[in-house]
Structures are given as structure tokens and as C-alpha cells.
JSON list of C-alpha atoms and ligand atoms in Angstrom, two decimals:
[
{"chain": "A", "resi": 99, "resn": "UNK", "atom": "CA", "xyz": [0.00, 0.00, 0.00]},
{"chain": "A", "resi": 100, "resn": "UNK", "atom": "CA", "xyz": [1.27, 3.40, -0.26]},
{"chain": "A", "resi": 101, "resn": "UNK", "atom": "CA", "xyz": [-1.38, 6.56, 0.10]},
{"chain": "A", "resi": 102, "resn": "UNK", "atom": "CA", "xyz": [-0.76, 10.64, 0.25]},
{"chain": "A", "resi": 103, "resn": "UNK", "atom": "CA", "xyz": [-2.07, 11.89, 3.81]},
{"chain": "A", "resi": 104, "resn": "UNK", "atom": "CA", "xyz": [-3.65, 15.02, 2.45]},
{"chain": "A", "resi": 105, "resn": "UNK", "atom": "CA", "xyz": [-5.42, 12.86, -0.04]},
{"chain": "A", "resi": 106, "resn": "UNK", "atom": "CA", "xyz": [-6.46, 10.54, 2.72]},
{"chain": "A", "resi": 107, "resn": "UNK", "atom": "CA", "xyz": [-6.10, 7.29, -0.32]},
{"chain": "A", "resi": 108, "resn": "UNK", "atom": "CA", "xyz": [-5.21, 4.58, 2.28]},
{"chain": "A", "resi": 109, "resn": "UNK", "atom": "CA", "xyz": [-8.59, 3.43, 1.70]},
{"chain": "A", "resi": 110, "resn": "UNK", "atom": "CA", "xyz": [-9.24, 1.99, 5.18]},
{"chain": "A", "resi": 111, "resn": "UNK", "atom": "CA", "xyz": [-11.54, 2.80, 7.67]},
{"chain": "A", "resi": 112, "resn": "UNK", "atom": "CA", "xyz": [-9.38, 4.56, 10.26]},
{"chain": "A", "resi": 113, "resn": "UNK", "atom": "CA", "xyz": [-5.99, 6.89, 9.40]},
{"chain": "A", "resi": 114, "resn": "UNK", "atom": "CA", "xyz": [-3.46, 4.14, 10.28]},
{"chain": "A", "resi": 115, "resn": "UNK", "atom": "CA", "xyz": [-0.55, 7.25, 10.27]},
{"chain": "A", "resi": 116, "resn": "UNK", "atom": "CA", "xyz": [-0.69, 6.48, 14.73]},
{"chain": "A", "resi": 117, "resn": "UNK", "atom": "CA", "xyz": [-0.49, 2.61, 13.78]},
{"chain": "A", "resi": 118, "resn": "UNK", "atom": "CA", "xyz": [2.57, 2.95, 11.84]},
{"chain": "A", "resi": 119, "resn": "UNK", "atom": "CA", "xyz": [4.14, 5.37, 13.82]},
{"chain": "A", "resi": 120, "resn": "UNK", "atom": "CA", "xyz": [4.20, 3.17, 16.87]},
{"chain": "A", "resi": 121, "resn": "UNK", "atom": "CA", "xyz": [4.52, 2.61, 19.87]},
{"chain": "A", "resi": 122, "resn": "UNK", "atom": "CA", "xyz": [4.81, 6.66, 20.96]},
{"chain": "A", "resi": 123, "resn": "UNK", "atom": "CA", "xyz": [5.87, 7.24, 24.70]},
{"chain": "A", "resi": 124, "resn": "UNK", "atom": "CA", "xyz": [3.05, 8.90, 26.99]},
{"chain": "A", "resi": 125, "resn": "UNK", "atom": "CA", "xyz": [4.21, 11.70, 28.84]},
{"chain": "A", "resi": 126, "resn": "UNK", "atom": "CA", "xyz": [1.14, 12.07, 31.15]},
{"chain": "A", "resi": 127, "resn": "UNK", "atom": "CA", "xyz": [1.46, 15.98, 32.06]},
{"chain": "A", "resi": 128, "resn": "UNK", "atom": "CA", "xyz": [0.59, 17.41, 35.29]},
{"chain": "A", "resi": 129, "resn": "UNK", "atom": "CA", "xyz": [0.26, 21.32, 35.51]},
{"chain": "A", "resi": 130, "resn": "UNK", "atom": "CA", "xyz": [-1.15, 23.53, 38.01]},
{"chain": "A", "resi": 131, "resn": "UNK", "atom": "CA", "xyz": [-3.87, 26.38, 36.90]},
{"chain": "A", "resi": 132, "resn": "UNK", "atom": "CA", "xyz": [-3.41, 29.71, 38.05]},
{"chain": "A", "resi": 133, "resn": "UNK", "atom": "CA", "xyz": [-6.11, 29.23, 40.17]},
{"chain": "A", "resi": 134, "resn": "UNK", "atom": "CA", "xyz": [-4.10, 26.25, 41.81]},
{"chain": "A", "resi": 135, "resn": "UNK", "atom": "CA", "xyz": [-6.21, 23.62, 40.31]},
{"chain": "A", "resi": 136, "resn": "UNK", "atom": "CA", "xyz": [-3.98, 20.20, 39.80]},
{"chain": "A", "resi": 137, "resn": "UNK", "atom": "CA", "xyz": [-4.62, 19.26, 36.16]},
{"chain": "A", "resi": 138, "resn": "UNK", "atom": "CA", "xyz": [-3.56, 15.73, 34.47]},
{"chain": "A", "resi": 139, "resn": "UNK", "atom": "CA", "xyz": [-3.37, 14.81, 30.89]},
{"chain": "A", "resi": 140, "resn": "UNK", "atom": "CA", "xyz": [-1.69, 12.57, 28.82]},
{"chain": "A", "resi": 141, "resn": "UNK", "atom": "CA", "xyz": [-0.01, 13.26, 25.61]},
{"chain": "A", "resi": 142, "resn": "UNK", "atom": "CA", "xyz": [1.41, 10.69, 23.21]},
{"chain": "A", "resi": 143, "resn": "UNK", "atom": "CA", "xyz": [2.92, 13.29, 21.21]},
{"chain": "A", "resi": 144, "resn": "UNK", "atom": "CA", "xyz": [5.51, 13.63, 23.65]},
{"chain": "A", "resi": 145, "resn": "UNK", "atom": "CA", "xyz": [9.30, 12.60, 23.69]},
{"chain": "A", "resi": 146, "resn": "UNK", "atom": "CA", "xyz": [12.91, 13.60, 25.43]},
{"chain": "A", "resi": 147, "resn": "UNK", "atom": "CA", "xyz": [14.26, 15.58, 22.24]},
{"chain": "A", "resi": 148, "resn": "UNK", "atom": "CA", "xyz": [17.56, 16.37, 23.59]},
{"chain": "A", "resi": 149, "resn": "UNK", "atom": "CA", "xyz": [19.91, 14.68, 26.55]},
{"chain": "A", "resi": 150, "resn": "UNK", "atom": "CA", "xyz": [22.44, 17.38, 28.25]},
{"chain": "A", "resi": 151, "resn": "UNK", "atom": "CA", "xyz": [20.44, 19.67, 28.19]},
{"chain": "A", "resi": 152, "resn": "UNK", "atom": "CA", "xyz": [17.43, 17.37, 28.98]},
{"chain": "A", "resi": 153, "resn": "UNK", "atom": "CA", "xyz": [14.56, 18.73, 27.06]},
{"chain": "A", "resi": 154, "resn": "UNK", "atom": "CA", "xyz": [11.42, 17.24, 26.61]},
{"chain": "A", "resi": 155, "resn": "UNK", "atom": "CA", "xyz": [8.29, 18.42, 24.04]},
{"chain": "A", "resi": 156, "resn": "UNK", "atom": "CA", "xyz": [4.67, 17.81, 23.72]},
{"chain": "A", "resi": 157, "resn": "UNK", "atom": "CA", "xyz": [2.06, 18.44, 21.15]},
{"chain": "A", "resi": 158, "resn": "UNK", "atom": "CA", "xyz": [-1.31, 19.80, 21.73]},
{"chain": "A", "resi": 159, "resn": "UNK", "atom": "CA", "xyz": [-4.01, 19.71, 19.25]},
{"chain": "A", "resi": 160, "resn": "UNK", "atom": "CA", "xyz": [-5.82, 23.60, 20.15]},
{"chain": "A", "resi": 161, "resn": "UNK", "atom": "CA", "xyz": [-4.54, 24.96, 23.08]},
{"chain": "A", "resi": 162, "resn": "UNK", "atom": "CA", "xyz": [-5.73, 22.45, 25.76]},
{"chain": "A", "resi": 163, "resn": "UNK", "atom": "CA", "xyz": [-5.84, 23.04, 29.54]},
{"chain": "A", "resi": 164, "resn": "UNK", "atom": "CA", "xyz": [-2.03, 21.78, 29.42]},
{"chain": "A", "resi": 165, "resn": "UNK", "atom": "CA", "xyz": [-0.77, 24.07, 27.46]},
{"chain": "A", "resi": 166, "resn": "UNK", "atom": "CA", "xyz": [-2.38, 27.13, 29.19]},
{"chain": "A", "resi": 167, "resn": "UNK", "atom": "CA", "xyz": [-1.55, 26.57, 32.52]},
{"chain": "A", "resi": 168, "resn": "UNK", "atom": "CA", "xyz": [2.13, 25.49, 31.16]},
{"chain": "A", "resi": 169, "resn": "UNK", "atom": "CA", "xyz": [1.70, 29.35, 29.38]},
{"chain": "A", "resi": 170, "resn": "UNK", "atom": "CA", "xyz": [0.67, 30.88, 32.77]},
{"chain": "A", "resi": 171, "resn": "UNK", "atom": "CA", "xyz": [2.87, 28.83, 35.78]},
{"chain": "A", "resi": 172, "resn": "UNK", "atom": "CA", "xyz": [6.38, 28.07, 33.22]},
{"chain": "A", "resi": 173, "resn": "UNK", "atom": "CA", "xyz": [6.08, 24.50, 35.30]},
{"chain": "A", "resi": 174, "resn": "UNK", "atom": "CA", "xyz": [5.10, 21.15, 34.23]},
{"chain": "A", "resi": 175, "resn": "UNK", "atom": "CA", "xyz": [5.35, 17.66, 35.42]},
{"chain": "A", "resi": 176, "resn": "UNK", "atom": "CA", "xyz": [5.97, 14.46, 32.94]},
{"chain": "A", "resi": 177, "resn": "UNK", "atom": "CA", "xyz": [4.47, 11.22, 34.91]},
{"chain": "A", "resi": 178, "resn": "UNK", "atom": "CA", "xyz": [5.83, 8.09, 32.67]},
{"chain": "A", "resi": 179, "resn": "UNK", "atom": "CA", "xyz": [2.61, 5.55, 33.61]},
{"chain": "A", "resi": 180, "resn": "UNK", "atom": "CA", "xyz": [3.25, 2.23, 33.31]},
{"chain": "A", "resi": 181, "resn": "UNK", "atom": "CA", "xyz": [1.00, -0.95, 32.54]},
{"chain": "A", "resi": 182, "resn": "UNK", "atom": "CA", "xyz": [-1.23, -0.64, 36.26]},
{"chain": "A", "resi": 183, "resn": "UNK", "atom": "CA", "xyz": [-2.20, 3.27, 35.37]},
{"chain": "A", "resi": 184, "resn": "UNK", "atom": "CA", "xyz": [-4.01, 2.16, 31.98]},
{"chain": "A", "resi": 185, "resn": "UNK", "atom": "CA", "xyz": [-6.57, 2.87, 32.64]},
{"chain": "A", "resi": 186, "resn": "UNK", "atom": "CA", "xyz": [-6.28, 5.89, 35.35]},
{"chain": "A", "resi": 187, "resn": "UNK", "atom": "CA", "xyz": [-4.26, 7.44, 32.34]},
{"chain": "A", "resi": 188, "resn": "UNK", "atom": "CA", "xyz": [-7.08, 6.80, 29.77]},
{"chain": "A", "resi": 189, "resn": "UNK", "atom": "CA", "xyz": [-9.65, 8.05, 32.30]},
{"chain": "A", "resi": 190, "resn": "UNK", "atom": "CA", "xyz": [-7.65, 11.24, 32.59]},
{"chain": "A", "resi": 191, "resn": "UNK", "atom": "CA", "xyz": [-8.20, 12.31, 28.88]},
{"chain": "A", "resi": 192, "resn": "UNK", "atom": "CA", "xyz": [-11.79, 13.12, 29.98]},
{"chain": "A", "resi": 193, "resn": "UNK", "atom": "CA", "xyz": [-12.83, 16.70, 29.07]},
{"chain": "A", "resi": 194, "resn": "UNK", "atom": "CA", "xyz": [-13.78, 18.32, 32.18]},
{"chain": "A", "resi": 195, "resn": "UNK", "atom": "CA", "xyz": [-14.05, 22.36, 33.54]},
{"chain": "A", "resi": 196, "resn": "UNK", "atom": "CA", "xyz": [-10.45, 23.79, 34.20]},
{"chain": "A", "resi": 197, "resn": "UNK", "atom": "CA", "xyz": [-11.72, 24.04, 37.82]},
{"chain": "A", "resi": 198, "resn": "UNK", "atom": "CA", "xyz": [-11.93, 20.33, 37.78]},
{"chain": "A", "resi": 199, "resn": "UNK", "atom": "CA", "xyz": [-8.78, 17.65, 38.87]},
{"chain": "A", "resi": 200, "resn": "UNK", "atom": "CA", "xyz": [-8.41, 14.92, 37.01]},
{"chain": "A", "resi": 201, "resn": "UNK", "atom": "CA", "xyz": [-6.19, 13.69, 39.96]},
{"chain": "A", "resi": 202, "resn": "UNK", "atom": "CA", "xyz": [-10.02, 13.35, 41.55]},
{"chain": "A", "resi": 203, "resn": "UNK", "atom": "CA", "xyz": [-11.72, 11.66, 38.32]},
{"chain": "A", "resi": 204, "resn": "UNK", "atom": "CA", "xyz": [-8.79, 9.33, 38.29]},
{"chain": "A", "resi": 205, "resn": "UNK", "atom": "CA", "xyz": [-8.49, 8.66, 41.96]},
{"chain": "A", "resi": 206, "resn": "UNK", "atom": "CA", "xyz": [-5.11, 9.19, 42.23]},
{"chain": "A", "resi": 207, "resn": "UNK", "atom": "CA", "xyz": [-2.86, 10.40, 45.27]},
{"chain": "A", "resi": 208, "resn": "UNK", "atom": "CA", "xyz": [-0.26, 13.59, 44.46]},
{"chain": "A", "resi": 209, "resn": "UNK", "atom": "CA", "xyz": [2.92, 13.30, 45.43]},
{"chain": "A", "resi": 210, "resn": "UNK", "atom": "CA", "xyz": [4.50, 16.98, 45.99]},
{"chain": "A", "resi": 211, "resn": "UNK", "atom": "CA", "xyz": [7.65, 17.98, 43.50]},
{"chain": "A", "resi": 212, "resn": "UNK", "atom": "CA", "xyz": [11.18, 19.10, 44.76]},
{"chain": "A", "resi": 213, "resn": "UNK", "atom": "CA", "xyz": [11.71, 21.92, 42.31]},
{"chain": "A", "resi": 214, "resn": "UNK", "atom": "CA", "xyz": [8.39, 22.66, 40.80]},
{"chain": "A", "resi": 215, "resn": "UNK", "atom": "CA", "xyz": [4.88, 23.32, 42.20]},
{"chain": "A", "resi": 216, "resn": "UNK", "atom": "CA", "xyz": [2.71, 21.11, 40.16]},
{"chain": "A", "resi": 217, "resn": "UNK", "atom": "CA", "xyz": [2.42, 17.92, 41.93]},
{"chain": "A", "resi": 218, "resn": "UNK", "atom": "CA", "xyz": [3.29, 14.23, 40.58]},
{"chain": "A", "resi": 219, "resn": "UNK", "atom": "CA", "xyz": [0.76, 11.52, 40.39]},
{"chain": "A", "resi": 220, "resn": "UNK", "atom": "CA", "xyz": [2.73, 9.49, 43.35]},
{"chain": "A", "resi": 221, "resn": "UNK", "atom": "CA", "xyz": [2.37, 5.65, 41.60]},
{"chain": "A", "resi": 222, "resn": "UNK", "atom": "CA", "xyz": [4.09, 6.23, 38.77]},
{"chain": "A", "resi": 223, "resn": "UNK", "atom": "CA", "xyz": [7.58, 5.04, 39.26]},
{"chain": "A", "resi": 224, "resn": "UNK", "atom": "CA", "xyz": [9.30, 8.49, 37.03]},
{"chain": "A", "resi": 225, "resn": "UNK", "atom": "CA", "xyz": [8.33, 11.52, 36.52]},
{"chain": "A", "resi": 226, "resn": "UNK", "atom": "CA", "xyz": [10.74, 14.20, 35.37]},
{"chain": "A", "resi": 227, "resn": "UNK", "atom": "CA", "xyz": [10.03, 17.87, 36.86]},
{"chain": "A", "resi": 228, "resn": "UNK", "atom": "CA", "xyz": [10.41, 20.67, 33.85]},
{"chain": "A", "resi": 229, "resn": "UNK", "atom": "CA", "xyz": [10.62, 24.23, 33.07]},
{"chain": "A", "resi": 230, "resn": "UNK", "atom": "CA", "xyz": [8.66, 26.00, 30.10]},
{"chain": "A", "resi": 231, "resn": "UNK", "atom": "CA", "xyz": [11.10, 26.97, 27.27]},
{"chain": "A", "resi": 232, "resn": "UNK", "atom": "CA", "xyz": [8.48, 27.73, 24.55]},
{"chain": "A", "resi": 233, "resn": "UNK", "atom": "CA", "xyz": [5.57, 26.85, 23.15]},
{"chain": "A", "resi": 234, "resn": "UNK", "atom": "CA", "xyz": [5.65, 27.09, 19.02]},
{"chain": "A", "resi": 235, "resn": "UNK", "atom": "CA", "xyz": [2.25, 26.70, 16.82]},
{"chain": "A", "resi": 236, "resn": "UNK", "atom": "CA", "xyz": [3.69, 24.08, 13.73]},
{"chain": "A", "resi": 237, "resn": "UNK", "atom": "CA", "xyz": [3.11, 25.42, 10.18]},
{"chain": "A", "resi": 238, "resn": "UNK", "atom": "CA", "xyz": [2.96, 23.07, 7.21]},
{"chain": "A", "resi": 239, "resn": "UNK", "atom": "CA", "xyz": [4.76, 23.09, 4.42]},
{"chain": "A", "resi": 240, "resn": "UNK", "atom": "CA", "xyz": [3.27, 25.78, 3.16]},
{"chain": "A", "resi": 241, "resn": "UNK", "atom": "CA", "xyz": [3.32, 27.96, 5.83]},
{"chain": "A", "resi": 242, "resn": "UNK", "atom": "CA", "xyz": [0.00, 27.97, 6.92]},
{"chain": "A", "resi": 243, "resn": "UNK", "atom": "CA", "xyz": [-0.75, 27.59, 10.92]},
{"chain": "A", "resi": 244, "resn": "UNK", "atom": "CA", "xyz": [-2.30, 24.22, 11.62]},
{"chain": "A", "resi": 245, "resn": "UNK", "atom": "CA", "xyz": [-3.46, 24.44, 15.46]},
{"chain": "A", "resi": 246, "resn": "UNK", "atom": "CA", "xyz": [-0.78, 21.97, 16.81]},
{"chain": "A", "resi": 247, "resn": "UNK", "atom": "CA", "xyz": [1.24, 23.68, 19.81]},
{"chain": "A", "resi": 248, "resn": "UNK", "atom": "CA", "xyz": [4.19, 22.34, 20.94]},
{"chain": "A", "resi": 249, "resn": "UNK", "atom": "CA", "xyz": [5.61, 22.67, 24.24]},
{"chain": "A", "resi": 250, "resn": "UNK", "atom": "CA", "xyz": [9.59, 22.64, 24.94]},
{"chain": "A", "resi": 251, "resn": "UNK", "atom": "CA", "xyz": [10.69, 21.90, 28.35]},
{"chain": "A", "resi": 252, "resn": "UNK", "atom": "CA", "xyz": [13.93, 21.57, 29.87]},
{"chain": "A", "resi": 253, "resn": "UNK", "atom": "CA", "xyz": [14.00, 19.09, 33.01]},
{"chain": "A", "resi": 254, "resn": "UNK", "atom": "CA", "xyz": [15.33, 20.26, 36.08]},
{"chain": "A", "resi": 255, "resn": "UNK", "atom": "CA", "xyz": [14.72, 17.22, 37.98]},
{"chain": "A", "resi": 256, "resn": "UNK", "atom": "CA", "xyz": [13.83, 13.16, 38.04]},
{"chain": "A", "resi": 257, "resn": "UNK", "atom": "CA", "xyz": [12.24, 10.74, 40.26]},
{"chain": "A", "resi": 258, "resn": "UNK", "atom": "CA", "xyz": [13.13, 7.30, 39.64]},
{"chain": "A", "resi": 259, "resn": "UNK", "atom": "CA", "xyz": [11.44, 4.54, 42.21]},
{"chain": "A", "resi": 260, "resn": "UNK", "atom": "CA", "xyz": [14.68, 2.82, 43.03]},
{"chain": "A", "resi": 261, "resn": "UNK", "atom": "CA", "xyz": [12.29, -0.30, 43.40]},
{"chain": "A", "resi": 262, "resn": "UNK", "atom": "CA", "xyz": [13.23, -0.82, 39.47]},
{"chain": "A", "resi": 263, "resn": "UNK", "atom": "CA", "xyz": [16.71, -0.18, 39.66]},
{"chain": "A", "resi": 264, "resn": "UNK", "atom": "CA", "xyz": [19.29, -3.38, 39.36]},
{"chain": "A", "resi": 265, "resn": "UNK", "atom": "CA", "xyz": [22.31, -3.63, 38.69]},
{"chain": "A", "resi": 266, "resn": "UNK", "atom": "CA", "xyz": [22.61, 0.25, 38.64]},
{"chain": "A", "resi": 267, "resn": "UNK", "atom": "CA", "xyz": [20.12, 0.38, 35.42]},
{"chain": "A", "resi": 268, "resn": "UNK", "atom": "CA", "xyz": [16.62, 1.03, 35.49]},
{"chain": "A", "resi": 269, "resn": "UNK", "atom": "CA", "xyz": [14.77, -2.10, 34.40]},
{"chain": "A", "resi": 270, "resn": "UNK", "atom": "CA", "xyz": [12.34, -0.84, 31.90]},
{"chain": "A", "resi": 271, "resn": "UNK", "atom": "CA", "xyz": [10.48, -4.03, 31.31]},
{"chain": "A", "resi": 272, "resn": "UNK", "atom": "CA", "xyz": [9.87, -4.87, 34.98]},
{"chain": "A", "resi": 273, "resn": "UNK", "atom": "CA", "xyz": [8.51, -1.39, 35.16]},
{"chain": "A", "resi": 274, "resn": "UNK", "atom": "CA", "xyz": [5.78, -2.58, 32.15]},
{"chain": "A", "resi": 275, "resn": "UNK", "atom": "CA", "xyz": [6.04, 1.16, 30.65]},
{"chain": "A", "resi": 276, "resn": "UNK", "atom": "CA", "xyz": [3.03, 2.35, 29.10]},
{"chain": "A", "resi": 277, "resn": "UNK", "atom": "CA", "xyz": [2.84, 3.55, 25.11]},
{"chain": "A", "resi": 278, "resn": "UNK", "atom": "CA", "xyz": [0.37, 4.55, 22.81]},
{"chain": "A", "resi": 279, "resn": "UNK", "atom": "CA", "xyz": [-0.07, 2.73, 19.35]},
{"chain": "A", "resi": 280, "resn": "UNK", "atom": "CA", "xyz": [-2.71, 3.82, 16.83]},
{"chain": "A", "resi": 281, "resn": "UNK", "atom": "CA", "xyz": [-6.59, 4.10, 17.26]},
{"chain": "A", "resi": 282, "resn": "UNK", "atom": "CA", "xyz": [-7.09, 3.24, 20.91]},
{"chain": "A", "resi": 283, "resn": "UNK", "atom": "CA", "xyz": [-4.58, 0.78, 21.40]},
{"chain": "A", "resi": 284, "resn": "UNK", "atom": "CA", "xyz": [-1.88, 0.71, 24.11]},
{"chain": "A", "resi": 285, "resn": "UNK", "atom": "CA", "xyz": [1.46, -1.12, 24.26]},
{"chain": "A", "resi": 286, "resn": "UNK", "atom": "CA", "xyz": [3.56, -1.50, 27.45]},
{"chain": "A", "resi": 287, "resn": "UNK", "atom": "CA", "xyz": [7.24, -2.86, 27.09]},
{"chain": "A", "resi": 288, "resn": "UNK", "atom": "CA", "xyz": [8.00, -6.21, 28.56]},
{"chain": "A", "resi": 289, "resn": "UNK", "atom": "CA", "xyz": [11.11, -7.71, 26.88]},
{"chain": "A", "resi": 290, "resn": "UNK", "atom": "CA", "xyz": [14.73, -5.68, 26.55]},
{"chain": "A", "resi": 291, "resn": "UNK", "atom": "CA", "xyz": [17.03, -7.04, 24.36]},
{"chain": "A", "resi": 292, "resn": "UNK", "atom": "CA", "xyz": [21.05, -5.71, 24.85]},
{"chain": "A", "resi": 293, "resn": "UNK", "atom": "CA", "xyz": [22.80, -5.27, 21.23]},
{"chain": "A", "resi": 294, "resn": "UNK", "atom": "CA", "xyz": [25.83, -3.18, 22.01]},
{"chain": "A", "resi": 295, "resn": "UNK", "atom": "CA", "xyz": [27.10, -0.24, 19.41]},
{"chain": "A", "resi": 296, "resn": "UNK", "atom": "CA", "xyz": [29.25, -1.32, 16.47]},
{"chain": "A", "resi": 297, "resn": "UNK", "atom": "CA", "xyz": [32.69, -0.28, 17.04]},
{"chain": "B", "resi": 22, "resn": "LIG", "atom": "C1", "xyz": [-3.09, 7.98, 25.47]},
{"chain": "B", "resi": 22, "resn": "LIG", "atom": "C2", "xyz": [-3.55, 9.33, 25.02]},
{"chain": "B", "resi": 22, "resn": "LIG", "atom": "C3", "xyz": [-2.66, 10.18, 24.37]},
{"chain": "B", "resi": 22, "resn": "LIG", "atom": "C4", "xyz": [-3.05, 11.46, 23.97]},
{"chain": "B", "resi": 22, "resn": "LIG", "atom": "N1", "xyz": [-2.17, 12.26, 23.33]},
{"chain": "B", "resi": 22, "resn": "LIG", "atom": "C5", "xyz": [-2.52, 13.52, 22.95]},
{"chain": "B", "resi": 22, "resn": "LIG", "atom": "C6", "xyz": [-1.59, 14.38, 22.30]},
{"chain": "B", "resi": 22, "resn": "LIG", "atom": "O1", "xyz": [-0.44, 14.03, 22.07]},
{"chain": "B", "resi": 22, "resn": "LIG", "atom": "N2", "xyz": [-2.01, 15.63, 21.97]},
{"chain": "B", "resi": 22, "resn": "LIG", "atom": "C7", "xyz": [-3.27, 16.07, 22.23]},
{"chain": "B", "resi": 22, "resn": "LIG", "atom": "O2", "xyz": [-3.58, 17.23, 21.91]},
{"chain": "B", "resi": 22, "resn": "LIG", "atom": "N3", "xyz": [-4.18, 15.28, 22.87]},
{"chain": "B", "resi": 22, "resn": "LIG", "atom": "C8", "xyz": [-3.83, 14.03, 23.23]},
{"chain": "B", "resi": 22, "resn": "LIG", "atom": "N4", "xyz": [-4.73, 13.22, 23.88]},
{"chain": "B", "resi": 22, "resn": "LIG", "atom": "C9", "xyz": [-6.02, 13.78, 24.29]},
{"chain": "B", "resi": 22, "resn": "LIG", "atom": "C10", "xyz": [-5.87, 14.59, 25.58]},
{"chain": "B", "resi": 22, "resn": "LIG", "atom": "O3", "xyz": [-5.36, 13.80, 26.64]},
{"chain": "B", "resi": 22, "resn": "LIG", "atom": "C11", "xyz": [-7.26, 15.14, 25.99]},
{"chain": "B", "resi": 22, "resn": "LIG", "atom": "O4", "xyz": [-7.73, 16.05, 25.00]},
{"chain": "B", "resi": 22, "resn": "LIG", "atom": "C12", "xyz": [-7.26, 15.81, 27.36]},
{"chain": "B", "resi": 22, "resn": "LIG", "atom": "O5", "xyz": [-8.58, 16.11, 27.74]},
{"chain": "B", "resi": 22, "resn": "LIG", "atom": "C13", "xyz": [-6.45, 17.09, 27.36]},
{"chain": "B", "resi": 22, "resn": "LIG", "atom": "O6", "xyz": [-6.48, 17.58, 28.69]},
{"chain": "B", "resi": 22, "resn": "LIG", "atom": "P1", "xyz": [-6.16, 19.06, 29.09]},
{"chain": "B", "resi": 22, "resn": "LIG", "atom": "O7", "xyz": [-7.15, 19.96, 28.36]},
{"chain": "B", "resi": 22, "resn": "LIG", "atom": "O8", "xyz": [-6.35, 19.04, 30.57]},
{"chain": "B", "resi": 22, "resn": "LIG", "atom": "O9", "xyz": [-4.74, 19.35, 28.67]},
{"chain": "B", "resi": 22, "resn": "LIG", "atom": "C14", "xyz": [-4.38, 11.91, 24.24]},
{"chain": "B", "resi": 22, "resn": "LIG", "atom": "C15", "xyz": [-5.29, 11.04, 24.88]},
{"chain": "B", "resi": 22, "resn": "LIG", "atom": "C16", "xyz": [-4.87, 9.77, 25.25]},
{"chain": "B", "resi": 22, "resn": "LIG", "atom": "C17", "xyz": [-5.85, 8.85, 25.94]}
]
């Protein structure tokens, strides 16, 4: 098969673009309003773009809660969930009033942040605490705006639940890390395979 997105030829039911491009890390976002209201979101366009400096980056379709209280604080909190917050992170894409947590909805306990205000969701083994760089709209090829605001962050600190640390490496697959695939599928990483660098 081979189709042209803006002609939207694949000829199947759903836009498998998310399906191929698969699986996509969640970075499930906490923020806090400028009210103070704990908000939680997850965003599968997410990924660490850069190591020393550690920068991370999101995408937001419209400018979402996440992305405005990011705007108005400069603070925001990536929770990695793994396989056991399914579906607390899938619950936590609900739309609800900015005045709203989705900590509540979700039922899950905060755990306060060393260097930033917006608290982490306390079960989720990582979370990496970040600063606001910028937030760009993306233009297409042609120029034109399209909506879709990404988020730079630089991380300025990292919780790691030693729990999954041995041998001095984090152990990724006894973690079960959560991903998104395409439509509303999830993955979660169970096997790691070691294949040192070519020298
Ligand atoms: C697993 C998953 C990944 C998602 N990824 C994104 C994303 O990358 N960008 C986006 O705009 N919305 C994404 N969404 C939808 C948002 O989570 C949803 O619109 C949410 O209500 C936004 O919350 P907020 O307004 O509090 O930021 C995703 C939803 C799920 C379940």
C-alpha cells in the first residue's frame, strides 16, 4: 500500500498514520492552573528531544488546559505511567471544567515535587520535573498555521522509584512502561534485548 495523507487514499476505515508510527511514549502531564487547580493529561505526542540539556516536548491539538496553565505557571510535570495506570491514564483524557482535577476523576494520590509546584501523580515510578522553554504553533509546508502547539521543556529534575533499579540500570520491562499505538490501542514494554554499538 502506499497513500498521500492530504489525499487521505489509504482506503481503510481509520488513518493508520498512529499505527505505523508506533509505539509513541506517553508523557502524562501534570500542571497547576493559576487558580491552583492540579490538572492531568496525557499526551502521546511527547518525547525527550535532547539529553544534556534534557529537554522534553509535547504536542497539543488547540490549546488544551495543558498548554495554558504550562503558558501561565512556566512548570510542568511528565508522569511516565506504566501498565497498572491504563486505565487511570485513559480516564484522565476526559474533558472536564479547568476548575476540575483529574487527579479526583482518576483517583489518584499527588505526590509533591522538589523543584516545581505542580504535583506528581505518586504511583508512577518516574516523573521528570520541567521548566517551560516555549511553546511554538507548527506550520505546514506551506506555511500555513495548523493548530498543533508544541511545548519545549527543559527538566530540572527526576524521580526514579529505586524499586526498578538493578544492577545500577533502570529495568524498563519490569517497570511494564506504558505507550500509545494507533486508534485506541496501548502497548507496554516487557522484553529488553542488549545489542551493544558497532565499534
Ligand atoms: C493515550 C492518550 C494520548 C493522547 N495524546 C494527545 C496528544 O499528544 N495531543 C493532544 O492534543 N491530545 C492528546 N490526547 C487527548 C488529551 O489527553 C485530551 O484532549 C485531554 O482532555 C487534554 O487535557 P487538558 O485539556 O487538561 O490538557 C491523548 C489522549 C490519550 C488517551
Amino acid at each position: 500500500m502506499f497513500y498521500e495523507p492530504r489525499r487521505r487514499n489509504h482506503g481503510l476505515p481509520h488513518n493508520p498514520l498512529k499505527a505505523i508510527v508506533a509505539p509513541r511514549p506517553i508523557g502524562w502531564i501534570s500542571t497547576l492552573s493559576a487558580d491552583g487547580v492540579a490538572n492531568l493529561a496525557p499526551y502521546s505526542f511527547f518525547n525527550l528531544v535532547s539529553e544534556t540539556p534534557d529537554i522534553v516536548m509535547f504536542s497539543s491539538h488547540g490549546l488544551k488546559d495543558t498548554v495554558r496553565n504550562v503558558m501561565a505557571t512556566g512548570e510542568f510535570v511528565c508522569n511516565l505511567p506504566t501498565l497498572e495506570l491504563m486505565e487511570a491514564v485513559n480516564l484522565s483524557s476526559k474533558p472536564i471544567p479547568p476548575g476540575e482535577s483529574e487527579f479526583d476523576l482518576a483517583e489518584l494520590e499527588r505526590a509533591p515535587s522538589r523543584l516545581v509546584k505542580p504535583p506528581r501523580v505518586a504511583a508512577a515510578p518516574c516523573a521528570l520535573e520541567c521548566v517551560w522553554i516555549e511553546t511554538t504553533e507548527l506550520r505546514d509546508r506551506h506555511g500555513a498555521t495548523t493548530g498543533r502547539h508544541i511545548t519545549y521543556g527543559e527538566v530540572i529534575g527526576v524521580h526514579v522509584d529505586e524499586a526498578y533499579v538493578e544492577d545500577g540500570r533502570l529495568r524498563t520491562d519490569r517497570m511494564r512502561s506504558l505507550a500509545r499505538c494507533g486508534y485506541f490501542d496501548y502497548a507496554w514494554v516487557e522484553t529488553l534485548r542488549s545489542v551493544p554499538r558497532p565499534t
